[in-house]
mmCIF file of C-alpha atoms and ligand atoms in Angstrom:
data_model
loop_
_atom_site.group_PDB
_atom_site.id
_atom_site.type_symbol
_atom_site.label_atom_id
_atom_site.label_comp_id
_atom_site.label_asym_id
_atom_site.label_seq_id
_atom_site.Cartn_x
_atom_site.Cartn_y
_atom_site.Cartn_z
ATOM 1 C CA UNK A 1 39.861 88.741 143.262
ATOM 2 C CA UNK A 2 39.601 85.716 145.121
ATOM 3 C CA UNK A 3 43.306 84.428 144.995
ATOM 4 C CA UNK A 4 44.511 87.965 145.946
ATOM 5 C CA UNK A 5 41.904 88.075 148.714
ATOM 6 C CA UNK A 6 43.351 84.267 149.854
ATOM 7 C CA UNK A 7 46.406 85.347 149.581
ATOM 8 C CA UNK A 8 46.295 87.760 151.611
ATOM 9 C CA UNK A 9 44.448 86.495 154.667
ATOM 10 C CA UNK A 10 46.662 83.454 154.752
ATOM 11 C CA UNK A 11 50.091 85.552 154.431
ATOM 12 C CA UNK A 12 48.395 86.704 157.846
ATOM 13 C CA UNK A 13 47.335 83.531 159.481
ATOM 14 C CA UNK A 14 43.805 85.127 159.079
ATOM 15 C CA UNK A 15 40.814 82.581 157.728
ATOM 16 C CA UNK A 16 38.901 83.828 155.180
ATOM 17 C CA UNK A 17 35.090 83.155 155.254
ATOM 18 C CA UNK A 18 33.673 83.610 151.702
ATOM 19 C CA UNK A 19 30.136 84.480 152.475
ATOM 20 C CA UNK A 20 28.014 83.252 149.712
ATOM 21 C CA UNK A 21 24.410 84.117 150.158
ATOM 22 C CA UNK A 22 21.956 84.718 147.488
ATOM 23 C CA UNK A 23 25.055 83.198 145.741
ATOM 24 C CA UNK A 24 24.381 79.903 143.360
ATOM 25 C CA UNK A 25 25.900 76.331 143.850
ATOM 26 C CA UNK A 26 28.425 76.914 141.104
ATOM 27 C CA UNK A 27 29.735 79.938 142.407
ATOM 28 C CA UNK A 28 30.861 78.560 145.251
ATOM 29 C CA UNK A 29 31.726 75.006 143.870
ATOM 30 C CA UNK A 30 34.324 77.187 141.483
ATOM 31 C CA UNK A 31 35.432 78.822 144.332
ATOM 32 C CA UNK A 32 35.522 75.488 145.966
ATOM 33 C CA UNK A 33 38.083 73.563 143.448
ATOM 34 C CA UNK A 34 40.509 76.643 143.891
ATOM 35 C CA UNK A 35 40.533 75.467 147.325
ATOM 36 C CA UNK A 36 37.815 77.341 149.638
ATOM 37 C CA UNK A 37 36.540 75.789 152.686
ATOM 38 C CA UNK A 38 34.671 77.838 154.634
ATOM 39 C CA UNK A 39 31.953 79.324 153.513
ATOM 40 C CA UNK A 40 29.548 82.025 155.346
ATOM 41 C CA UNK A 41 25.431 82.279 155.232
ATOM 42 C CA UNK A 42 22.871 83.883 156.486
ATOM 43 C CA UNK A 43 19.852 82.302 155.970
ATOM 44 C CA UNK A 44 19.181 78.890 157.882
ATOM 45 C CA UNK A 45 17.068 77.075 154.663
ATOM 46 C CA UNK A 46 19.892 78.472 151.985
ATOM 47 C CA UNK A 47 22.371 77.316 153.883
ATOM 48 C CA UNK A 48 21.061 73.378 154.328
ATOM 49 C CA UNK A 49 19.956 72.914 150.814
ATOM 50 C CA UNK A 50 24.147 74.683 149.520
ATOM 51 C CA UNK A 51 24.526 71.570 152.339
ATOM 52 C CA UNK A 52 23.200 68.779 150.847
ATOM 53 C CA UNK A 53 24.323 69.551 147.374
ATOM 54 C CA UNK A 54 27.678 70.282 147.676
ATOM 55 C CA UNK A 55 31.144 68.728 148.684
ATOM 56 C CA UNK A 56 30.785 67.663 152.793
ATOM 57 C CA UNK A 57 33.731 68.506 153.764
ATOM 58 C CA UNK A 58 32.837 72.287 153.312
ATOM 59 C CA UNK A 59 32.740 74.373 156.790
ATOM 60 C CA UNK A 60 29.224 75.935 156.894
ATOM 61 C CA UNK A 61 29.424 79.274 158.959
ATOM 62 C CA UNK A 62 26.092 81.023 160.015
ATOM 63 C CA UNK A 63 27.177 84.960 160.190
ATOM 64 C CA UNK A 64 23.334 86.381 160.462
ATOM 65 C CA UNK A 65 21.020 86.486 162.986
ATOM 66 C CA UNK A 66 19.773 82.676 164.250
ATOM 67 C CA UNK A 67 16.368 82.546 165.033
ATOM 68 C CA UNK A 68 15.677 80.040 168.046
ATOM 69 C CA UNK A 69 13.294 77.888 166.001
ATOM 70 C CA UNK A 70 15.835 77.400 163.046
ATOM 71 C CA UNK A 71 18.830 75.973 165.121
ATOM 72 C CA UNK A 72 17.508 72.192 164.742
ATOM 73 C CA UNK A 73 17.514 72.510 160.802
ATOM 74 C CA UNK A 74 21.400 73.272 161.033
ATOM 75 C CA UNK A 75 22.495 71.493 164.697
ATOM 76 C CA UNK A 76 23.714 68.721 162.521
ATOM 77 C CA UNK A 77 26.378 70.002 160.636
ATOM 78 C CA UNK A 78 27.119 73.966 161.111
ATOM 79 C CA UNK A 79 30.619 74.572 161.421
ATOM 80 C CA UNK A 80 30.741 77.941 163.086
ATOM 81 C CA UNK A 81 27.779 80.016 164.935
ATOM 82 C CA UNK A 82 29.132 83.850 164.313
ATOM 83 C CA UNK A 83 25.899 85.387 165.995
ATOM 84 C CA UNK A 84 25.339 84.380 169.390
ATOM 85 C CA UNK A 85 23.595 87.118 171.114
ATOM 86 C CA UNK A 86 21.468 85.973 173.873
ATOM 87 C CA UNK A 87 21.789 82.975 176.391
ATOM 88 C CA UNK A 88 18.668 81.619 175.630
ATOM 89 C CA UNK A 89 20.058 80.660 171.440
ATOM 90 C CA UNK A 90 22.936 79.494 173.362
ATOM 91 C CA UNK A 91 20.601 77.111 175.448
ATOM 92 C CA UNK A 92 18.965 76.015 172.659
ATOM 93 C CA UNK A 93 22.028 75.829 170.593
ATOM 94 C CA UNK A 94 23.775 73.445 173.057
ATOM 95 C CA UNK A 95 20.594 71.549 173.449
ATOM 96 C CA UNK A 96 20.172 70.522 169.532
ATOM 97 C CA UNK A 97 23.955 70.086 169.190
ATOM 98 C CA UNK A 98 23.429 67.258 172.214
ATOM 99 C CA UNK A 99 21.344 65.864 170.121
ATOM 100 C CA UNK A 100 24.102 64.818 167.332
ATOM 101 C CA UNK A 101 26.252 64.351 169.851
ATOM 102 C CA UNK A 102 28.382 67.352 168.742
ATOM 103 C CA UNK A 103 30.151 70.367 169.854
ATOM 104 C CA UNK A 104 29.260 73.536 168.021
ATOM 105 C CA UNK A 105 31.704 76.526 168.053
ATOM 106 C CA UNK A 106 30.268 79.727 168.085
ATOM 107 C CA UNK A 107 31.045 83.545 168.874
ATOM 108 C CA UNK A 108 29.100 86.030 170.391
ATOM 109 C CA UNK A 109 28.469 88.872 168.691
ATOM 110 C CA UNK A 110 28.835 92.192 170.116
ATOM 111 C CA UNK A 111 27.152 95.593 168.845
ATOM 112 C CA UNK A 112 30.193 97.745 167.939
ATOM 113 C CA UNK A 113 28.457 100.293 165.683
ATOM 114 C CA UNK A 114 26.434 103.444 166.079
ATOM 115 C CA UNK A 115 23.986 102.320 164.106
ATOM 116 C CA UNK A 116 20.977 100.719 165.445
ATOM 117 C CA UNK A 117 19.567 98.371 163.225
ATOM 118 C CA UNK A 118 22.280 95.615 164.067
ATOM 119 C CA UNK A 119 22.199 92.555 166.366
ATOM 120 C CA UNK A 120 24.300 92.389 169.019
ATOM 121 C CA UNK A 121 25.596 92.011 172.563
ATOM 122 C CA UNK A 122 26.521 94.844 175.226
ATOM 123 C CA UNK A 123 29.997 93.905 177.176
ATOM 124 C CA UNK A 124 27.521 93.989 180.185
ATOM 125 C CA UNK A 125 25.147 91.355 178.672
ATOM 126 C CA UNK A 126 28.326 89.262 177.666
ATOM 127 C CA UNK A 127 29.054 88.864 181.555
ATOM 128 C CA UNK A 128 25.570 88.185 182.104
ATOM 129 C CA UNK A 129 25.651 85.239 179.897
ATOM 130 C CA UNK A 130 29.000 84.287 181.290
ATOM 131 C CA UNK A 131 28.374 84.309 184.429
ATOM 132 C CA UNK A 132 25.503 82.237 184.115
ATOM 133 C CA UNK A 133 27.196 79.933 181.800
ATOM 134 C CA UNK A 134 30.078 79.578 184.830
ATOM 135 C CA UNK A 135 26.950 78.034 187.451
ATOM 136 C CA UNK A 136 25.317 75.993 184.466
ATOM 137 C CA UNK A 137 27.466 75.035 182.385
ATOM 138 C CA UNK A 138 26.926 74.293 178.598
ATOM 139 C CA UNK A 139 28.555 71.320 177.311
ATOM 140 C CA UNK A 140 27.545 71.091 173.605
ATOM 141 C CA UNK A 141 29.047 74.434 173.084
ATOM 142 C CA UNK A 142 32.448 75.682 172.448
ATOM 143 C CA UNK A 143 32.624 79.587 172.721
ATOM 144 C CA UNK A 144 35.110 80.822 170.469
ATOM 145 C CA UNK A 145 35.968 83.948 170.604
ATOM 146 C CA UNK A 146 33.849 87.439 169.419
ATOM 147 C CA UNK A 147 32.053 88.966 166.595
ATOM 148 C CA UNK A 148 31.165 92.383 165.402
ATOM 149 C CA UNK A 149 30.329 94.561 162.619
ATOM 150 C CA UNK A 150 31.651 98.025 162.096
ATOM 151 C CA UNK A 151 29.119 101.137 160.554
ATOM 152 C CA UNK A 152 28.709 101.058 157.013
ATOM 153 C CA UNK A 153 30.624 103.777 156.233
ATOM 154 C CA UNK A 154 33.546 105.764 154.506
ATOM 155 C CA UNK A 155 34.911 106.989 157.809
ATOM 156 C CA UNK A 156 37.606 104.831 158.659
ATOM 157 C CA UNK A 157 38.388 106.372 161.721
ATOM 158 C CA UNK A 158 35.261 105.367 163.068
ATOM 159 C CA UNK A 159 35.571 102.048 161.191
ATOM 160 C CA UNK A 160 38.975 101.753 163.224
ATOM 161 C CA UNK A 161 37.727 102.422 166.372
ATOM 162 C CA UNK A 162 34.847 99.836 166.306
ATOM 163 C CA UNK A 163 37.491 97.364 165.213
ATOM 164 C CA UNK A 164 39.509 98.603 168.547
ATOM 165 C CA UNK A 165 36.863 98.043 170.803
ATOM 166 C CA UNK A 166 35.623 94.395 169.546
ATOM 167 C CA UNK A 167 39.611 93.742 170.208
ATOM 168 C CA UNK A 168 38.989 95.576 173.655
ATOM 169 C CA UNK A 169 36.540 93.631 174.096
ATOM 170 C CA UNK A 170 37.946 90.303 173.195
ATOM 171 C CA UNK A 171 40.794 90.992 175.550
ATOM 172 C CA UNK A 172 38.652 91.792 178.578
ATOM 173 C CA UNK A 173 36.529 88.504 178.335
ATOM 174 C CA UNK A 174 39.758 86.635 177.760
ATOM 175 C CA UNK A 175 40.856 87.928 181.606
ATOM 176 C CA UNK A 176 37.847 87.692 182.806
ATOM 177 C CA UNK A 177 36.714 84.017 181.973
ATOM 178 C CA UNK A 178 38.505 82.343 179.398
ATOM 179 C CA UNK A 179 42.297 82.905 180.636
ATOM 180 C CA UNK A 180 43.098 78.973 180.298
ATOM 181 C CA UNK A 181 41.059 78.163 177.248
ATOM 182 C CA UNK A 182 43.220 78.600 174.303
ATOM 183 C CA UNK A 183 40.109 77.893 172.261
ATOM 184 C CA UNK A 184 38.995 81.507 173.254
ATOM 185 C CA UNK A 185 40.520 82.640 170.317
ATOM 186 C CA UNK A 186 39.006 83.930 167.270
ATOM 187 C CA UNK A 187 37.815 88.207 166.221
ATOM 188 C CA UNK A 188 35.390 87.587 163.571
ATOM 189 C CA UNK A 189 35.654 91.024 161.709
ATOM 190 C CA UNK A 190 35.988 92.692 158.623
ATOM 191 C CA UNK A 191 33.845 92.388 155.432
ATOM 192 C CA UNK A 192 34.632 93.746 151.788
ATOM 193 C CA UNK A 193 35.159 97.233 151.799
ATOM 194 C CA UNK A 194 37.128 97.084 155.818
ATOM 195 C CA UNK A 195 38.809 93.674 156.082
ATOM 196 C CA UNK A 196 42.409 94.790 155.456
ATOM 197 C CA UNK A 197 41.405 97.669 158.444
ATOM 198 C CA UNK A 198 40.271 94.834 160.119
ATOM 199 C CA UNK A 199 43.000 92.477 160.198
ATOM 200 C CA UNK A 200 45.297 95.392 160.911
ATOM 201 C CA UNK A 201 43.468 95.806 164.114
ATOM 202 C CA UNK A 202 43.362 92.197 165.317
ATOM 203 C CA UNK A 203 40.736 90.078 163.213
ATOM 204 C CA UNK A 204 41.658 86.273 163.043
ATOM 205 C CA UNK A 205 38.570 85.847 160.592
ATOM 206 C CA UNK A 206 37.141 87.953 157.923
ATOM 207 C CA UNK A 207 33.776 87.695 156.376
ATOM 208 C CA UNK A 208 34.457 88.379 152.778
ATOM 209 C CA UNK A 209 31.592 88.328 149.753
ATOM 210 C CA UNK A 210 31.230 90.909 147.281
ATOM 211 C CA UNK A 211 34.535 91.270 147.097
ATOM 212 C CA UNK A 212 34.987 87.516 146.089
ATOM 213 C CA UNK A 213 31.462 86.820 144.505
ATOM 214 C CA UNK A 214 30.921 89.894 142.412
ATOM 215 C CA UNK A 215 27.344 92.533 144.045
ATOM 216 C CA UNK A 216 24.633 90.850 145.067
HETATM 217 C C1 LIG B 301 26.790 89.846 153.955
HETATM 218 C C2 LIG B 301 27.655 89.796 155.157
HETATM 219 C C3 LIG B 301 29.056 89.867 155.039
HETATM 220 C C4 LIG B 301 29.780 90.052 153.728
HETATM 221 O O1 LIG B 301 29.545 91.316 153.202
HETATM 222 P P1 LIG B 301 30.358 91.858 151.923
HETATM 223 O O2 LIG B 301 30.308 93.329 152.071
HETATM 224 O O3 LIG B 301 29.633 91.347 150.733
HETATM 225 O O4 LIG B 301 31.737 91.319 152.007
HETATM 226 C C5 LIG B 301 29.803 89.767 156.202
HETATM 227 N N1 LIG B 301 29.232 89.618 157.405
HETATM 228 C C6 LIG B 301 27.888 89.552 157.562
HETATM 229 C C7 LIG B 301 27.326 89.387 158.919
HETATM 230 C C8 LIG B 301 27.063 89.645 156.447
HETATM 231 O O5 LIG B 301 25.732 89.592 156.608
#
């Protein structure tokens, strides 16, 4: 499935994250000599050790929710931070990337389902953050664009329209703060089973595993 998959999101000038957790090194180092680059985790400690033992020129994307404690074990050499949800992990996230002298991109992620149980940011908070953000400003940190996850489910209506409102979304904080920062530029949306619904409504970047890996 992978080629398809590849094929697909690049015939659309969409990047593909393969998400590999729970996934072993040679899973992804096959995936890896066909010519994958990013890959997505969501567990800090997987994530370094698939860092030290693979190719370094891989893009290491966290998509799960960063605990505060765990951003020094990845500061170093994360690619992509798709789960920004409160300003103090972005504090702490600029402060450990200052350390390494970096600048990590990240996206905020935004609670676009009905369901409960996920992380995620109100469009309310968002301007909170931003607004503080505008007064002190966070140098270590490049704030890409947004991410969201739609309800596991078989409704794709409802799948459609959480897709609609991350672009919504997207588009208001774009006015509102980032209207001269072509950097502001990324929808991190779509998984498996709702990528191509995803890409149809906006998504730059889709989070794609089972699909490519096989069930976990
Ligand atoms: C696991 C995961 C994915 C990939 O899910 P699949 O259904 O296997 O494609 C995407 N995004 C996040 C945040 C995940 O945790």
């Amino acid at each position: 499935m992978y080629k398809e998959i590849q094929k697909y999101c690049s015939d659309r000038n969409v990047s593909l994250v393969a998400v590999s957790k729970t996934k072993p090194i040679e899973d992804i180092q096959n995936l890896y000599d066909q010519g994958q680059r990013i890959f997505g985790e969501n567990k800090v400690q997987e994530m370094e050790e698939k860092y030290y033992k693979l190719p370094k020129d891989i893009s290491w994307h966290i998509i799960g929710h960063l605990q505060k404690n765990k951003v020094k074990y990845i500061a170093s050499f994360v690619g992509m931070i798709h789960s920004v949800d409160s300003l103090e992990l972005l504090q702490i996230i600029d402060k450990e990337a200052k350390k390494h002298n970096r600048i990590i991109p990240v996206l905020l992620q935004f609670h676009i389902s009905k369901e409960d149980t996920k992380f995620g940011l109100q469009l309310s908070e968002a301007y909170g953050i931003m607004d503080d953000v505008s007064i002190n400003p966070i140098e270590n940190i490049n704030i890409v664009g947004v991410m969201g996850m739609a309800s596991f489910t078989d409704n794709i209506n409802l799948i459609r329209s959480e897709f609609k409102l991350l672009k919504d979304i997207f588009t208001n904080l774009k006015n509102r703060y980032f209207s001269t920062q072509n950097s502001f530029s990324e929808i991190s949306m779509g998984m498996s089973g709702d990528f191509k619904i995803a890409i149809e409504e906006g998504s730059t970047m889709v989070r794609v595993g089972s699909a490519i890996f096989g069930a976990r």
